[in-house]
Coordinates of C-alpha atoms and ligand atoms in Angstrom, one line a residue:
Chain A
M1 CA 0.0 0.0 0.0
S2 CA 2.3 2.8 1.2
D3 CA 5.4 1.2 -0.3
S4 CA 5.1 3.1 -3.5
D5 CA 4.7 6.7 -2.4
D6 CA 2.5 8.4 -5.0
G7 CA 2.5 11.7 -3.2
F8 CA -1.3 11.8 -3.1
L9 CA -1.3 13.9 0.0
R10 CA 2.0 15.6 0.8
V11 CA 2.1 17.8 3.9
S12 CA 5.4 19.7 4.1
D13 CA 6.6 22.0 6.9
V14 CA 3.1 23.2 7.8
S15 CA 3.1 25.9 10.5
K16 CA 0.1 27.5 12.0
W17 CA -0.4 30.3 14.5
Y18 CA -3.5 31.3 16.4
G19 CA -2.6 34.9 17.2
D20 CA 0.8 34.7 18.8
E21 CA 0.5 31.1 19.7
Q22 CA 2.1 28.6 17.3
V23 CA 0.0 25.5 17.3
L24 CA 1.7 23.6 14.4
H25 CA 5.5 23.5 13.9
D26 CA 6.8 22.4 10.5
V27 CA 4.5 19.4 10.4
S28 CA 5.3 17.0 7.5
F29 CA 3.9 13.6 6.4
E30 CA 2.7 12.1 3.3
M31 CA 0.0 9.6 2.2
S32 CA -0.5 7.5 -0.9
R33 CA -3.9 6.8 -2.5
G34 CA -5.7 4.2 -0.4
D35 CA -3.6 4.8 2.7
V36 CA -4.8 5.2 6.2
T37 CA -2.8 7.5 8.4
V38 CA -3.7 7.9 12.0
L39 CA -2.8 11.0 13.9
I40 CA -2.3 10.5 17.6
G41 CA -1.2 12.9 20.4
P42 CA -2.3 14.4 23.6
S43 CA -5.2 16.9 23.8
G44 CA -4.2 20.3 22.5
S45 CA -1.3 18.9 20.5
G46 CA -2.8 20.3 17.2
K47 CA -4.4 17.2 15.7
S48 CA -7.7 18.8 14.9
T49 CA -5.9 21.9 13.6
M50 CA -3.8 19.8 11.3
L51 CA -6.9 18.1 9.9
R52 CA -8.6 21.4 9.4
C53 CA -5.7 22.8 7.5
V54 CA -6.2 20.0 4.9
N55 CA -9.7 21.2 4.0
R56 CA -8.9 24.8 4.8
L57 CA -11.4 25.1 7.7
A58 CA -8.2 26.4 9.4
E59 CA -5.6 28.4 7.5
A60 CA -2.0 27.4 7.8
Q61 CA 0.4 30.3 7.5
E62 CA 3.4 28.4 6.3
G63 CA 4.3 25.3 4.5
S64 CA 2.6 23.3 1.7
I65 CA -0.1 20.8 1.4
L66 CA -0.3 19.1 -2.0
L67 CA -3.4 17.0 -2.6
D68 CA -3.3 15.1 -5.8
G69 CA -0.7 17.5 -7.1
E70 CA -2.6 20.7 -6.3
E71 CA -1.5 23.2 -3.7
V72 CA -4.2 23.3 -1.0
L73 CA -2.8 26.4 0.6
S74 CA -2.7 28.4 -2.6
P75 CA -4.7 31.6 -2.1
D76 CA -6.2 31.1 -5.6
L77 CA -7.7 27.7 -4.7
D78 CA -11.5 27.5 -4.6
V79 CA -12.0 26.2 -1.1
D80 CA -15.5 25.1 -1.8
D81 CA -14.1 22.9 -4.7
L82 CA -11.5 21.5 -2.3
R83 CA -14.1 20.6 0.4
R84 CA -16.3 18.9 -2.2
E85 CA -13.4 16.4 -2.6
V86 CA -12.4 16.1 1.0
G87 CA -15.0 14.7 3.4
M88 CA -14.9 15.4 7.1
V89 CA -16.4 13.6 10.1
F90 CA -16.6 15.5 13.4
Q91 CA -16.2 14.4 17.0
G92 CA -19.5 16.1 17.9
F93 CA -21.2 14.7 14.7
N94 CA -22.5 18.2 13.8
L95 CA -25.5 16.9 12.0
F96 CA -27.9 19.5 10.6
A97 CA -30.4 19.5 13.5
H98 CA -33.4 20.4 11.3
L99 CA -32.9 17.8 8.7
S100 CA -33.7 14.1 8.7
A101 CA -31.0 11.6 8.1
V102 CA -31.7 11.7 4.4
G103 CA -31.9 15.5 4.4
N104 CA -28.5 15.7 6.1
V105 CA -26.9 13.4 3.5
A106 CA -28.7 14.9 0.5
L107 CA -28.0 18.5 1.2
G108 CA -24.5 18.4 -0.3
P109 CA -25.4 16.5 -3.4
R110 CA -28.4 18.8 -3.9
R111 CA -26.9 22.2 -3.2
V112 CA -23.2 21.7 -3.9
L113 CA -23.2 19.1 -6.7
G114 CA -26.4 20.4 -8.1
L115 CA -28.2 17.0 -8.3
S116 CA -32.0 17.0 -8.7
E117 CA -34.1 16.5 -5.6
R118 CA -34.7 12.9 -6.6
E119 CA -31.1 12.1 -7.5
A120 CA -29.9 13.6 -4.3
R121 CA -32.4 11.6 -2.3
E122 CA -31.5 8.4 -4.0
R123 CA -27.8 9.0 -3.4
A124 CA -28.5 9.8 0.2
E125 CA -30.5 6.6 0.6
A126 CA -27.7 4.6 -0.9
Q127 CA -25.1 6.1 1.4
L128 CA -27.3 5.5 4.5
E129 CA -27.7 1.9 3.4
R130 CA -23.9 1.7 3.1
V131 CA -23.5 2.7 6.8
G132 CA -26.3 0.4 7.9
L133 CA -29.0 3.0 8.4
G134 CA -31.4 2.0 5.7
D135 CA -34.1 1.7 8.3
Q136 CA -33.6 5.2 9.7
L137 CA -33.8 7.3 6.6
D138 CA -36.4 9.7 7.9
S139 CA -35.3 9.9 11.5
Y140 CA -34.0 13.2 12.8
P141 CA -30.7 13.6 14.6
A142 CA -32.4 14.1 18.0
E143 CA -34.1 10.8 17.5
L144 CA -30.9 8.8 16.8
S145 CA -28.3 7.3 19.1
G146 CA -24.8 8.8 19.1
G147 CA -23.5 5.9 17.0
Q148 CA -26.3 6.3 14.5
Q149 CA -25.7 10.0 14.3
Q150 CA -22.0 9.5 13.6
R151 CA -22.8 7.0 10.9
V152 CA -25.1 9.6 9.3
G153 CA -22.2 12.0 9.6
I154 CA -20.0 9.5 7.7
A155 CA -22.7 9.0 5.1
R156 CA -23.0 12.8 4.7
A157 CA -19.3 13.0 3.9
L158 CA -19.3 10.0 1.6
A159 CA -22.2 11.3 -0.4
M160 CA -19.9 13.9 -1.9
E161 CA -17.8 11.0 -3.3
P162 CA -14.6 12.5 -1.7
K163 CA -11.1 11.3 -2.6
L164 CA -9.9 11.8 1.0
M165 CA -11.8 11.4 4.2
L166 CA -10.8 13.3 7.4
F167 CA -12.0 11.8 10.7
D168 CA -11.6 14.0 13.8
E169 CA -12.0 11.7 16.8
P170 CA -15.2 10.1 15.4
T171 CA -15.8 7.9 18.4
S172 CA -14.6 10.1 21.3
A173 CA -18.1 11.5 22.1
L174 CA -19.7 8.0 22.0
D175 CA -20.7 5.7 24.9
P176 CA -18.4 2.7 24.8
E177 CA -21.1 0.3 23.6
L178 CA -21.7 2.5 20.5
I179 CA -18.1 2.8 19.4
G180 CA -18.1 -0.6 17.7
E181 CA -20.7 0.2 15.1
V182 CA -18.8 3.3 13.9
L183 CA -15.5 1.6 13.8
E184 CA -17.1 -1.2 11.8
V185 CA -18.3 1.3 9.2
M186 CA -14.8 2.8 9.1
H187 CA -13.3 -0.7 8.7
G188 CA -15.6 -1.1 5.7
L189 CA -14.2 2.1 4.1
V190 CA -10.7 0.9 4.6
D191 CA -11.5 -2.3 2.8
E192 CA -13.0 -0.4 0.0
G193 CA -9.7 1.4 -0.4
M194 CA -10.8 4.9 0.9
T195 CA -7.9 7.2 1.7
M196 CA -8.4 8.2 5.3
L197 CA -6.6 10.6 7.7
V198 CA -7.9 9.8 11.1
V199 CA -7.5 11.3 14.5
T200 CA -8.4 8.7 17.1
H201 CA -7.5 7.3 20.5
E202 CA -8.8 3.8 19.4
M203 CA -5.4 2.2 19.4
S204 CA -6.5 -1.2 18.4
F205 CA -8.3 0.2 15.4
A206 CA -5.1 2.2 14.5
R207 CA -2.9 -0.8 14.9
E208 CA -5.2 -2.8 12.6
V209 CA -5.8 -0.5 9.8
A210 CA -3.2 2.2 9.8
D211 CA -0.4 2.3 7.2
E212 CA 1.3 4.9 9.2
I213 CA 0.9 6.5 12.7
V214 CA 1.9 10.1 13.2
F215 CA 2.5 11.1 16.8
L216 CA 2.0 14.9 17.3
D217 CA 3.0 16.6 20.5
D218 CA 2.9 20.3 21.1
G219 CA 2.3 20.9 17.4
R220 CA 5.4 18.9 16.3
V221 CA 5.7 15.5 14.7
V222 CA 7.6 13.7 17.4
E223 CA 7.7 10.4 15.5
R224 CA 6.0 8.6 12.7
G225 CA 6.1 5.1 11.3
P226 CA 4.1 1.9 10.7
P227 CA 2.0 0.8 13.7
D228 CA 4.1 -2.2 14.6
Q229 CA 7.2 -0.1 14.9
L230 CA 5.6 2.8 16.6
F231 CA 3.7 0.8 19.1
E232 CA 6.3 -1.9 19.8
R233 CA 9.6 0.0 19.5
P234 CA 8.9 3.7 19.7
E235 CA 12.1 5.6 19.1
K236 CA 11.3 8.6 21.3
E237 CA 10.7 8.4 25.0
R238 CA 7.7 10.8 24.7
T239 CA 6.0 8.5 22.3
G240 CA 6.3 5.6 24.7
R241 CA 5.0 7.6 27.6
F242 CA 2.0 8.8 25.6
L243 CA 1.2 5.2 24.5
E244 CA 1.5 3.9 28.0
R245 CA -0.9 6.6 29.3
I246 CA -3.4 5.8 26.5
A247 CA -3.2 2.1 27.2
S248 CA -3.8 2.6 31.0
H249 CA -7.0 4.5 30.1
D250 CA -8.4 1.6 28.1
Chain B
M1 CA -44.9 8.2 27.2
A2 CA -45.3 7.0 30.8
G3 CA -48.3 9.2 31.4
A4 CA -50.4 7.5 28.8
T5 CA -50.8 4.2 30.8
R6 CA -51.1 5.7 34.2
P7 CA -54.7 6.1 35.4
T8 CA -55.7 9.8 35.6
T9 CA -56.6 11.2 39.0
V10 CA -59.9 12.8 39.6
R11 CA -58.2 16.2 39.9
E12 CA -56.5 15.7 36.6
R13 CA -59.8 14.8 34.9
V14 CA -61.5 17.9 36.4
S15 CA -58.7 20.1 35.2
D16 CA -58.8 18.5 31.8
A17 CA -62.4 19.3 31.6
D18 CA -61.7 22.9 32.7
V19 CA -59.1 23.2 30.0
S20 CA -61.3 21.9 27.3
A21 CA -64.3 24.1 28.4
G22 CA -61.9 27.1 28.4
R23 CA -60.7 26.1 25.0
L24 CA -64.2 25.8 23.7
L25 CA -65.1 29.2 25.0
L26 CA -62.0 30.7 23.5
V27 CA -62.7 29.1 20.1
A28 CA -66.3 30.2 20.2
A29 CA -65.2 33.8 21.0
G30 CA -62.7 33.6 18.2
V31 CA -65.2 32.4 15.7
L32 CA -67.7 35.2 16.8
F33 CA -65.0 37.9 16.7
W34 CA -63.5 36.9 13.3
G35 CA -67.0 36.1 11.8
W36 CA -68.2 39.5 12.8
L37 CA -65.1 41.2 11.3
L38 CA -65.1 39.3 8.1
V39 CA -68.8 39.7 7.4
S40 CA -68.5 43.4 8.2
W41 CA -65.6 43.9 5.9
V42 CA -67.1 41.9 3.0
N43 CA -70.3 43.8 3.5
R44 CA -68.5 47.1 3.1
W45 CA -66.4 46.0 0.1
L46 CA -69.4 44.7 -1.7
G47 CA -71.4 47.8 -1.1
G48 CA -73.8 46.6 1.5
V49 CA -74.9 43.1 0.5
V50 CA -75.8 42.0 4.0
V51 CA -76.8 45.3 5.7
P52 CA -76.6 48.9 4.3
V53 CA -73.0 50.1 4.6
G54 CA -72.5 51.8 8.0
D55 CA -75.2 49.8 9.7
P56 CA -74.4 47.2 12.4
L57 CA -75.0 43.6 11.4
V58 CA -77.6 43.3 14.2
A59 CA -80.1 46.2 14.8
P60 CA -79.2 47.9 18.1
G61 CA -82.9 48.1 19.0
L62 CA -83.1 44.4 18.8
V63 CA -80.3 43.8 21.2
E64 CA -81.6 46.5 23.6
G65 CA -85.0 44.8 23.5
A66 CA -83.7 41.4 24.1
L67 CA -81.5 42.4 27.1
A68 CA -84.2 44.6 28.6
S69 CA -86.5 41.5 28.8
L70 CA -84.0 39.7 30.9
P71 CA -84.1 41.0 34.5
A72 CA -80.5 40.2 35.2
L73 CA -79.1 42.1 32.2
A74 CA -81.7 44.9 31.9
T75 CA -79.4 47.5 33.3
Y76 CA -76.8 46.9 30.5
A77 CA -79.4 47.1 27.7
S78 CA -78.7 50.7 26.6
D79 CA -74.9 50.3 26.9
A80 CA -75.1 47.2 24.7
A81 CA -77.2 49.0 22.2
F82 CA -74.6 51.8 22.2
V83 CA -71.8 49.4 21.6
V84 CA -73.7 47.6 18.8
Q85 CA -74.2 51.0 17.1
L86 CA -70.4 51.4 17.1
T87 CA -69.5 48.1 15.6
P88 CA -69.4 49.1 11.9
N89 CA -67.0 51.9 12.8
L90 CA -64.8 49.6 15.0
A91 CA -64.8 46.9 12.3
Q92 CA -63.6 49.4 9.7
G93 CA -60.8 50.6 12.1
T94 CA -59.8 47.0 12.9
W95 CA -59.3 46.4 9.2
L96 CA -56.6 49.1 9.1
T97 CA -55.1 47.8 12.3
V98 CA -54.8 44.3 10.8
V99 CA -53.4 45.6 7.5
I100 CA -50.9 47.9 9.1
T101 CA -49.7 45.2 11.5
G102 CA -49.6 42.4 9.0
V103 CA -47.9 44.3 6.2
S104 CA -45.3 45.9 8.5
L105 CA -44.6 42.6 10.2
V106 CA -44.0 40.7 7.0
V107 CA -42.0 43.3 5.2
G108 CA -40.1 44.0 8.5
F109 CA -39.3 40.3 8.7
F110 CA -37.5 40.4 5.3
L111 CA -35.5 43.3 6.5
A112 CA -34.8 41.8 9.9
V113 CA -33.3 38.5 8.7
P114 CA -30.4 40.2 6.8
L115 CA -30.0 42.6 9.7
A116 CA -29.7 39.8 12.1
V117 CA -27.3 37.8 9.9
A118 CA -25.2 40.8 9.3
R119 CA -24.9 41.4 13.1
V120 CA -23.7 37.9 13.7
Y121 CA -21.6 37.1 10.6
G122 CA -20.8 40.5 9.1
R123 CA -17.9 42.8 9.6
F124 CA -18.7 46.3 8.3
S125 CA -22.3 45.2 7.8
A126 CA -22.4 44.2 11.5
W127 CA -21.6 47.7 12.5
L128 CA -24.2 49.1 10.1
S129 CA -26.8 46.7 11.4
L130 CA -26.0 47.6 15.0
A131 CA -26.2 51.3 14.2
Y132 CA -29.6 50.9 12.5
T133 CA -31.0 48.7 15.3
E134 CA -29.8 51.0 18.1
L135 CA -31.2 54.1 16.3
L136 CA -34.6 52.6 15.7
R137 CA -34.8 51.0 19.1
G138 CA -33.3 53.9 21.0
T139 CA -35.8 56.6 19.8
P140 CA -39.5 56.8 20.5
L141 CA -41.6 55.1 17.8
L142 CA -44.0 58.1 17.9
A143 CA -41.1 60.4 17.1
Q144 CA -40.2 58.2 14.2
L145 CA -43.7 58.4 12.9
F146 CA -43.8 62.2 13.2
V147 CA -40.5 62.5 11.4
L148 CA -41.9 60.4 8.5
Y149 CA -45.2 62.2 8.5
Y150 CA -44.4 65.9 9.3
G151 CA -40.6 66.0 8.6
L152 CA -40.5 64.1 5.3
N153 CA -44.2 64.7 4.5
L154 CA -44.2 61.3 2.8
G155 CA -48.0 61.3 2.5
R156 CA -47.5 63.7 -0.4
Y157 CA -45.5 61.2 -2.5
V158 CA -47.9 58.4 -2.4
P159 CA -49.4 58.0 -5.9
G160 CA -53.1 59.0 -6.0
A161 CA -54.0 55.8 -7.8
L162 CA -53.4 53.9 -4.7
S163 CA -55.6 56.0 -2.4
G164 CA -58.6 53.9 -3.5
V165 CA -57.0 50.8 -1.9
F166 CA -56.7 52.4 1.5
P167 CA -58.8 55.3 2.8
R168 CA -55.9 57.5 3.5
D169 CA -52.4 57.9 2.1
V170 CA -51.1 58.2 5.7
V171 CA -51.6 54.5 6.0
W172 CA -48.5 54.0 3.8
V173 CA -46.6 56.3 6.1
A174 CA -47.6 54.3 9.1
I175 CA -46.7 51.0 7.4
L176 CA -43.3 52.4 6.5
G177 CA -42.7 53.6 10.1
F178 CA -43.8 50.3 11.7
T179 CA -41.9 48.3 9.1
L180 CA -38.6 50.1 9.8
N181 CA -39.1 50.1 13.5
G182 CA -40.4 46.6 13.8
A183 CA -37.5 45.3 11.6
A184 CA -35.1 46.5 14.3
Y185 CA -36.9 44.7 17.1
Q186 CA -37.4 41.6 15.0
A187 CA -33.7 41.6 14.1
E188 CA -32.8 41.5 17.8
Y189 CA -35.0 38.5 18.4
I190 CA -33.7 36.7 15.3
R191 CA -30.1 37.6 16.1
G192 CA -30.4 35.9 19.5
A193 CA -31.7 32.8 17.8
V194 CA -29.0 32.9 15.1
E195 CA -26.4 33.1 17.9
S196 CA -27.9 30.1 19.6
V197 CA -27.3 27.9 16.6
D198 CA -24.2 25.8 17.4
E199 CA -21.1 26.9 15.5
G200 CA -20.5 23.3 14.4
Q201 CA -23.5 23.5 12.2
I202 CA -21.9 26.1 9.9
T203 CA -18.6 24.3 10.1
A204 CA -20.3 21.1 8.9
G205 CA -22.0 23.1 6.1
R206 CA -18.7 24.5 5.0
A207 CA -17.1 21.1 5.2
I208 CA -19.4 19.7 2.5
G209 CA -18.6 22.6 0.2
L210 CA -21.4 25.1 0.9
S211 CA -20.2 28.7 0.9
K212 CA -20.7 30.7 4.1
V213 CA -23.8 32.4 2.7
E214 CA -25.2 29.0 1.6
S215 CA -24.5 27.5 5.0
I216 CA -26.3 30.4 6.7
Y217 CA -29.2 30.1 4.3
H218 CA -29.6 26.3 4.2
V219 CA -28.4 25.4 7.7
V220 CA -28.4 28.2 10.2
L221 CA -31.5 30.1 9.3
P222 CA -33.9 27.1 9.1
Q223 CA -32.9 26.4 12.7
A224 CA -32.7 29.9 14.0
L225 CA -36.0 31.0 12.6
R226 CA -37.7 28.1 14.3
Y227 CA -36.0 28.9 17.6
A228 CA -37.0 32.5 17.2
I229 CA -40.7 31.9 17.0
P230 CA -41.6 32.3 20.7
S231 CA -39.7 35.6 21.2
W232 CA -40.6 36.8 17.7
T233 CA -44.2 36.4 18.7
N234 CA -43.6 39.1 21.3
E235 CA -42.9 41.5 18.6
F236 CA -46.0 40.5 16.7
V237 CA -48.0 41.2 19.8
Y238 CA -46.3 44.5 20.5
L239 CA -46.8 45.6 17.0
I240 CA -50.6 45.0 17.2
K241 CA -50.7 47.3 20.2
Y242 CA -48.2 49.8 19.0
S243 CA -50.1 50.2 15.7
S244 CA -52.5 52.3 17.7
L245 CA -49.8 55.1 17.6
A246 CA -50.8 55.5 13.9
A247 CA -53.8 57.4 15.3
F248 CA -51.4 60.3 16.0
I249 CA -50.7 60.7 12.3
T250 CA -54.4 60.6 11.6
V251 CA -54.6 57.0 10.4
P252 CA -58.3 56.0 11.0
E253 CA -57.4 52.6 12.6
L254 CA -59.1 51.1 15.6
Y255 CA -57.7 53.3 18.3
Y256 CA -58.3 56.5 16.3
R257 CA -61.9 55.7 15.7
A258 CA -62.5 54.7 19.3
D259 CA -60.9 58.0 20.5
Q260 CA -63.0 59.9 18.0
V261 CA -66.3 58.5 19.2
A262 CA -65.3 58.7 22.8
S263 CA -64.5 62.4 22.5
E264 CA -67.8 63.0 20.8
T265 CA -69.9 61.0 23.3
F266 CA -67.8 61.2 26.4
R267 CA -68.3 57.5 27.0
Y268 CA -64.6 56.9 27.4
T269 CA -64.7 53.9 29.8
L270 CA -67.2 51.9 27.8
I271 CA -65.6 52.6 24.5
F272 CA -62.0 51.9 25.6
V273 CA -63.0 48.7 27.4
V274 CA -64.6 47.5 24.2
T275 CA -61.6 48.6 22.1
G276 CA -59.2 47.0 24.6
A277 CA -61.1 43.8 24.3
M278 CA -60.7 43.9 20.5
Y279 CA -57.0 44.4 20.8
L280 CA -56.9 41.5 23.2
A281 CA -58.7 39.4 20.7
L282 CA -56.2 40.3 18.0
V283 CA -53.3 39.6 20.4
I284 CA -54.7 36.2 21.4
T285 CA -55.3 35.3 17.8
A286 CA -51.7 36.2 17.0
S287 CA -50.2 34.2 19.8
K288 CA -52.4 31.1 19.2
L289 CA -51.6 31.3 15.5
M290 CA -47.8 31.4 16.3
E291 CA -48.2 28.5 18.7
R292 CA -49.6 26.5 15.9
V293 CA -46.9 27.5 13.5
D294 CA -44.3 26.6 16.2
D295 CA -45.9 23.1 16.5
R296 CA -46.1 22.7 12.8
V297 CA -42.4 23.4 12.2
A298 CA -41.2 21.6 15.3
I299 CA -38.1 19.5 14.7
P300 CA -38.9 15.8 15.5
G301 CA -37.1 14.8 18.6
L302 CA -36.5 18.4 19.7
G303 CA -40.1 19.6 20.0
A304 CA -41.6 23.0 19.6
A305 CA -39.3 26.0 20.3
R306 CA -41.4 27.4 23.1
E307 CA -41.1 24.1 25.1
R308 CA -37.3 24.0 24.9
Ligands
ADP401 N1 -10.0 28.5 16.9 C1 -9.0 28.6 17.8 N2 -8.5 29.7 18.2 C2 -7.5 29.8 19.0 N3 -6.8 28.7 19.5 C3 -7.1 27.5 19.0 C4 -8.3 27.4 18.2 N4 -8.4 26.1 17.9 C5 -7.5 25.4 18.6 N5 -6.7 26.3 19.2 C6 -5.5 26.0 20.1 O1 -4.6 25.2 19.2 C7 -4.0 24.2 20.0 C8 -4.3 22.9 19.3 O2 -5.7 22.6 19.3 P1 -6.3 21.4 18.6 O3 -5.9 21.3 17.2 O4 -7.8 21.4 18.8 O5 -5.7 20.2 19.4 P2 -6.2 18.6 19.5 O6 -7.2 18.4 18.4 O7 -4.9 17.9 19.3 O8 -6.7 18.5 20.9 C9 -4.6 24.2 21.4 O9 -3.7 24.9 22.2 C10 -5.9 25.0 21.2 O10 -6.1 25.8 22.4
MG402 MG1 -9.2 17.8 18.6

């Protein structure tokens, strides 16, 4: 998978400041098409910010992010075009509260891709089937469990047929018994060959599906490498300590 | 729901009966009130198909006679006849009150939404919106009406062709005044609701490729406008009552007519009690109407905005 680096996503020396506070320091990593990269790190280390720089929900001030050969950070880039191609799943689901499951998933295809009402609905239904919610099409977010809401969130992103999916702690807000159903859907996406950049504390998931783990601390990449190496033989002491702490929480 | 299977107590059954009796009374009063208004208006527009224009729907003598024959109510017979005599005049005034309130509210709403959005999401426009809102909310409504009426003499510019639609051109001035003023108040209520929509909603909209404006339109506003209904209803109710200020720029709406008759007949108490009851009926209609709208648009799982 990641052996032949095709430079599908190439993050180079990305730095980001909020006001005077630098939250990303020269972050670099790359992904090939079909890769799964998992970002780990303590809270506040800049994982969400890094993810958001990729779809320009946050603006990196320095560095370069090449997606499929195009410079994401270019001021001339149409960010709406970019976001059409990069799906995002949020920790807090962020489902549109006033729309049913189908409405949530169909909004993008209808309003962004310009599909007809019927086409958008059909696509939404298909995506909801894909995440196992074919029986909840017309339920509203407030009527769904957290796990179901997050699956709608995934379907909403998939409906845009993105070439890269960003997951920002998709299971962190879930009760433990609901985590499995979301991870299962994500496993399915991995099997289908989706390129995924995932922030998560689910270490067994990371170990199973990741091609590469990137450990961020204090806005810096401390260490990165394949899961076996990073989990079994971390090179940096900080990595080891973080992994121990995570493990003792599980 | 747990309550559905629990046997109701006697007390609950009694109070349920009270509620439904009260409801029935309210509905009956509403039907009577609006039936009387509609028939009176249609009668006037069609040139007196039911009774001659200017005559009450029921002859005052008939009412007086009927009441006089009932010992308990005999003392009120002449007052009742006097009120019945007034009804055509009051119905005509109420028409203007309804038109002024309705048009100002609806047009004001379409100004208020962009004002509210600008306040929350704009930069320079936020400042403009704030300035507008503060100016209109910070000065007396009556002063605003006087500026439009005397200062700008707007009545002069209204094309004569339209004067057939409304009895007086000043009606347009009043509508303009209430629209501009009401927009400022409506904007404040809507702004509060826009701010209450979680920021993650707009982020999610942007993340699927909607522009900021599209996210506001498709995601934020549909929620905010629902949440705004209960507080927005306040403005609806205020506007019904404040529309009486139009009397001061000689618009012959409900209050103006009541005041006119009262100063001719000196029966202030009776006339203003009756007029007050009519405003009350309009206000109750408005709030009941908005409750129904609130229920209609309630988001499943979240419930109506007023219950949250
Ligand atoms: N919108 C923002 N404005 C200012 N500071 C922010 C903002 N978002 C995040 N930060 C700061 O940036 C740092 C990294 O945050 P974040 O990317 O959310 O970390 P993580 O996702 O790893 O917990 C933190 O110190 C956080 O306080
Ligand atoms: Mg985070």
